[in-house]
């Protein structure tokens, strides 16, 4: 299961940001070189590094869009384009449609969600209630452990997918849901460490050894 598929509650922009990060971590995309002139993450373009399909329909669709786009777009632009948030009708073709529904269907097939019909008087709505509580608790525990028992005061040494999950959950305003079971003391400590992460300068972090530039460009797109 893809980590980016585990939080269907993440906003459309958050999901698209997660796709870009996952493509980068799989070695498919990167940012263009800065050259002699130093440029901010928000001004650098996403370029193809390896066009080998990932075997995931959503990731491969995003990868194909990146490959076919000339001139390249920035991370911030890609988050908007993949979400369909553009006023340029020529770029609407880059939108990845029905992402939530497609992720939900995938999770139903994996036995994590189920499908139900709910009657709302004038129409029926298909919903996907959680079936496997262990998966949800696993995501919550991963976030809690990242900020508490496995906290490392150096983001470059942290698990990159866990780090991305914290940032994207915060950007989507669902992070506090993961803290509801914590004691007051642990809650305060977790929130303190979230604030420490939010206070970091993505441009400074991106040049450090072991950093993934696309990850920090996505973070900059949401928080800078």
Short mmCIF file of C-alpha atoms in Angstrom, two decimals:
data_model
loop_
_atom_site.label_atom_id
_atom_site.label_comp_id
_atom_site.label_asym_id
_atom_site.label_seq_id
_atom_site.Cartn_x
_atom_site.Cartn_y
_atom_site.Cartn_z
CA UNK A 1 0.00 0.00 0.00
CA UNK A 2 1.27 3.45 -0.87
CA UNK A 3 1.76 5.78 2.08
CA UNK A 4 0.07 8.58 0.13
CA UNK A 5 -3.07 6.42 -0.24
CA UNK A 6 -3.52 5.91 3.48
CA UNK A 7 -4.95 9.34 4.27
CA UNK A 8 -7.99 9.81 2.06
CA UNK A 9 -8.88 12.80 4.26
CA UNK A 10 -5.90 14.80 2.97
CA UNK A 11 -6.97 17.72 0.79
CA UNK A 12 -6.70 17.54 -3.02
CA UNK A 13 -3.57 19.69 -2.93
CA UNK A 14 -2.10 17.52 -0.19
CA UNK A 15 -2.68 14.37 -2.20
CA UNK A 16 -1.03 15.85 -5.28
CA UNK A 17 1.91 17.03 -3.19
CA UNK A 18 2.21 13.49 -1.83
CA UNK A 19 2.35 12.12 -5.38
CA UNK A 20 5.20 14.46 -6.31
CA UNK A 21 7.14 13.47 -3.20
CA UNK A 22 6.60 9.77 -3.85
CA UNK A 23 7.76 10.15 -7.47
CA UNK A 24 10.89 11.92 -6.22
CA UNK A 25 11.61 9.28 -3.57
CA UNK A 26 11.29 6.63 -6.27
CA UNK A 27 13.87 8.43 -8.38
CA UNK A 28 11.46 9.45 -11.14
CA UNK A 29 11.56 13.26 -10.87
CA UNK A 30 13.88 15.93 -9.51
CA UNK A 31 14.35 19.71 -9.70
CA UNK A 32 16.34 21.45 -12.41
CA UNK A 33 19.85 22.63 -11.54
CA UNK A 34 20.32 26.04 -10.04
CA UNK A 35 23.48 26.74 -12.05
CA UNK A 36 25.65 29.66 -11.00
CA UNK A 37 22.64 31.66 -9.92
CA UNK A 38 21.03 30.57 -6.67
CA UNK A 39 17.26 30.19 -7.02
CA UNK A 40 14.55 29.45 -4.49
CA UNK A 41 12.78 26.09 -4.44
CA UNK A 42 9.55 27.77 -5.52
CA UNK A 43 11.17 29.00 -8.74
CA UNK A 44 12.82 25.74 -9.76
CA UNK A 45 11.18 23.40 -12.26
CA UNK A 46 10.28 19.74 -11.93
CA UNK A 47 12.07 17.64 -14.52
CA UNK A 48 12.04 13.98 -15.50
CA UNK A 49 14.81 11.83 -14.08
CA UNK A 50 13.57 8.36 -15.01
CA UNK A 51 10.42 7.64 -17.02
CA UNK A 52 10.11 3.98 -15.97
CA UNK A 53 6.48 3.40 -14.83
CA UNK A 54 5.96 2.90 -11.11
CA UNK A 55 3.18 0.35 -11.47
CA UNK A 56 0.72 2.63 -9.68
CA UNK A 57 -1.95 4.12 -11.93
CA UNK A 58 -2.07 7.53 -10.20
CA UNK A 59 1.69 7.93 -9.93
CA UNK A 60 2.16 6.87 -13.54
CA UNK A 61 -0.46 9.35 -14.71
CA UNK A 62 1.32 12.19 -12.87
CA UNK A 63 4.68 11.00 -14.20
CA UNK A 64 3.36 11.03 -17.77
CA UNK A 65 2.16 14.62 -17.36
CA UNK A 66 5.58 15.72 -16.10
CA UNK A 67 7.28 13.97 -19.00
CA UNK A 68 5.04 15.56 -21.64
CA UNK A 69 5.19 19.12 -20.30
CA UNK A 70 7.44 21.63 -22.01
CA UNK A 71 8.52 24.01 -20.61
CA UNK A 72 8.66 22.33 -17.18
CA UNK A 73 6.53 23.59 -14.28
CA UNK A 74 7.40 24.28 -10.63
CA UNK A 75 6.25 22.06 -7.77
CA UNK A 76 3.72 24.66 -6.72
CA UNK A 77 2.34 24.82 -10.26
CA UNK A 78 2.13 21.04 -10.47
CA UNK A 79 0.14 20.84 -7.23
CA UNK A 80 -2.35 23.31 -8.71
CA UNK A 81 -2.39 21.73 -12.17
CA UNK A 82 -2.85 18.16 -10.93
CA UNK A 83 -5.69 19.43 -8.72
CA UNK A 84 -7.35 21.23 -11.63
CA UNK A 85 -6.82 24.62 -9.98
CA UNK A 86 -5.87 26.62 -13.05
CA UNK A 87 -7.48 29.35 -15.10
CA UNK A 88 -5.62 28.25 -18.21
CA UNK A 89 -7.99 26.00 -20.22
CA UNK A 90 -5.03 24.58 -22.13
CA UNK A 91 -3.65 23.15 -18.88
CA UNK A 92 -6.84 21.54 -17.61
CA UNK A 93 -5.70 18.31 -19.26
CA UNK A 94 -3.10 17.94 -16.51
CA UNK A 95 -5.75 17.49 -13.85
CA UNK A 96 -5.83 14.03 -12.30
CA UNK A 97 -9.54 13.49 -11.83
CA UNK A 98 -11.48 11.56 -9.21
CA UNK A 99 -8.39 10.96 -7.08
CA UNK A 100 -10.31 10.39 -3.84
CA UNK A 101 -12.70 7.97 -5.52
CA UNK A 102 -9.87 6.08 -7.19
CA UNK A 103 -7.90 5.84 -3.95
CA UNK A 104 -11.03 4.75 -2.09
CA UNK A 105 -11.66 2.01 -4.68
CA UNK A 106 -8.06 0.86 -4.29
CA UNK A 107 -8.43 0.71 -0.51
CA UNK A 108 -11.73 -1.19 -0.85
CA UNK A 109 -9.94 -3.78 -2.99
CA UNK A 110 -7.29 -4.09 -0.27
CA UNK A 111 -9.94 -4.63 2.42
CA UNK A 112 -9.13 -1.39 4.24
CA UNK A 113 -12.40 0.37 3.37
CA UNK A 114 -15.83 -0.97 2.47
CA UNK A 115 -18.58 0.43 0.25
CA UNK A 116 -22.04 1.44 1.43
CA UNK A 117 -25.01 3.28 -0.03
CA UNK A 118 -26.53 5.99 2.14
CA UNK A 119 -29.96 7.43 1.41
CA UNK A 120 -30.27 11.21 1.69
CA UNK A 121 -34.02 11.46 0.91
CA UNK A 122 -33.65 12.80 -2.64
CA UNK A 123 -30.54 10.87 -3.68
CA UNK A 124 -28.29 7.98 -2.75
CA UNK A 125 -24.61 8.53 -1.98
CA UNK A 126 -21.84 5.97 -2.08
CA UNK A 127 -19.61 6.13 1.00
CA UNK A 128 -16.51 4.19 2.00
CA UNK A 129 -16.42 3.56 5.77
CA UNK A 130 -13.24 2.29 7.36
CA UNK A 131 -13.17 -1.49 7.66
CA UNK A 132 -9.64 -2.18 8.90
CA UNK A 133 -8.98 -0.11 12.03
CA UNK A 134 -5.43 -1.48 12.22
CA UNK A 135 -4.44 0.47 9.12
CA UNK A 136 -5.75 3.74 10.55
CA UNK A 137 -4.07 3.11 13.88
CA UNK A 138 -0.85 2.28 12.04
CA UNK A 139 -0.84 5.70 10.35
CA UNK A 140 -1.63 7.45 13.64
CA UNK A 141 1.13 5.53 15.44
CA UNK A 142 3.62 6.37 12.70
CA UNK A 143 2.91 10.09 13.10
CA UNK A 144 3.01 9.91 16.88
CA UNK A 145 6.25 7.90 16.92
CA UNK A 146 7.87 10.29 14.42
CA UNK A 147 7.20 13.22 16.74
CA UNK A 148 7.69 11.47 20.10
CA UNK A 149 9.43 8.12 20.71
CA UNK A 150 11.43 8.19 17.46
CA UNK A 151 11.99 11.92 17.30
CA UNK A 152 15.27 12.92 15.68
CA UNK A 153 16.21 16.55 15.94
CA UNK A 154 17.45 16.54 12.35
CA UNK A 155 14.94 16.21 9.50
CA UNK A 156 17.61 14.86 7.15
CA UNK A 157 17.95 11.76 9.36
CA UNK A 158 14.21 11.21 9.66
CA UNK A 159 12.30 8.74 7.51
CA UNK A 160 11.37 10.89 4.50
CA UNK A 161 7.89 9.45 4.03
CA UNK A 162 7.10 9.93 7.71
CA UNK A 163 8.41 13.51 7.54
CA UNK A 164 6.30 14.18 4.45
CA UNK A 165 3.23 12.66 6.13
CA UNK A 166 3.56 15.07 9.05
CA UNK A 167 3.90 18.11 6.80
CA UNK A 168 1.07 17.12 4.44
CA UNK A 169 -1.28 16.21 7.30
CA UNK A 170 -0.61 19.63 8.82
CA UNK A 171 -1.17 21.34 5.45
CA UNK A 172 -4.47 19.49 5.14
CA UNK A 173 -5.50 20.40 8.70
CA UNK A 174 -5.90 16.80 9.83
CA UNK A 175 -2.72 16.39 11.87
CA UNK A 176 -4.36 17.03 15.24
CA UNK A 177 -6.64 14.02 14.66
CA UNK A 178 -3.56 11.89 15.20
CA UNK A 179 -2.98 13.45 18.62
CA UNK A 180 -6.43 12.87 20.17
CA UNK A 181 -5.28 9.80 22.13
CA UNK A 182 -2.18 11.50 23.57
CA UNK A 183 -1.80 12.70 27.13
CA UNK A 184 -1.68 16.45 27.63
CA UNK A 185 2.09 16.26 28.14
CA UNK A 186 2.70 14.25 24.96
CA UNK A 187 0.29 16.45 23.00
CA UNK A 188 2.17 19.58 24.00
CA UNK A 189 5.50 17.98 23.10
CA UNK A 190 4.23 16.75 19.72
CA UNK A 191 2.83 20.18 18.85
CA UNK A 192 6.09 21.82 19.93
CA UNK A 193 8.00 19.60 17.52
CA UNK A 194 5.51 20.26 14.72
CA UNK A 195 6.13 23.98 15.22
CA UNK A 196 9.87 23.33 15.06
CA UNK A 197 9.43 21.60 11.70
CA UNK A 198 7.23 24.41 10.41
CA UNK A 199 9.86 26.97 11.46
CA UNK A 200 12.51 25.35 9.28
CA UNK A 201 13.50 27.11 6.07
CA UNK A 202 12.88 24.65 3.19
CA UNK A 203 15.50 26.34 1.02
CA UNK A 204 18.12 25.85 3.71
CA UNK A 205 17.09 22.25 4.37
CA UNK A 206 17.11 21.33 0.67
CA UNK A 207 20.86 21.96 0.30
CA UNK A 208 21.87 19.73 3.21
CA UNK A 209 23.34 16.26 2.70
CA UNK A 210 20.69 13.61 2.23
CA UNK A 211 17.90 16.08 1.51
CA UNK A 212 15.30 15.47 -1.17
CA UNK A 213 14.75 18.74 -3.01
CA UNK A 214 11.28 17.88 -4.30
CA UNK A 215 10.09 17.06 -0.78
CA UNK A 216 11.24 20.46 0.47
CA UNK A 217 9.84 22.21 -2.61
CA UNK A 218 6.43 20.71 -1.81
CA UNK A 219 6.80 21.83 1.82
CA UNK A 220 7.69 25.33 0.60
CA UNK A 221 4.61 25.32 -1.66
CA UNK A 222 2.34 24.89 1.36
CA UNK A 223 4.12 26.78 4.13
CA UNK A 224 6.34 29.48 2.66
#
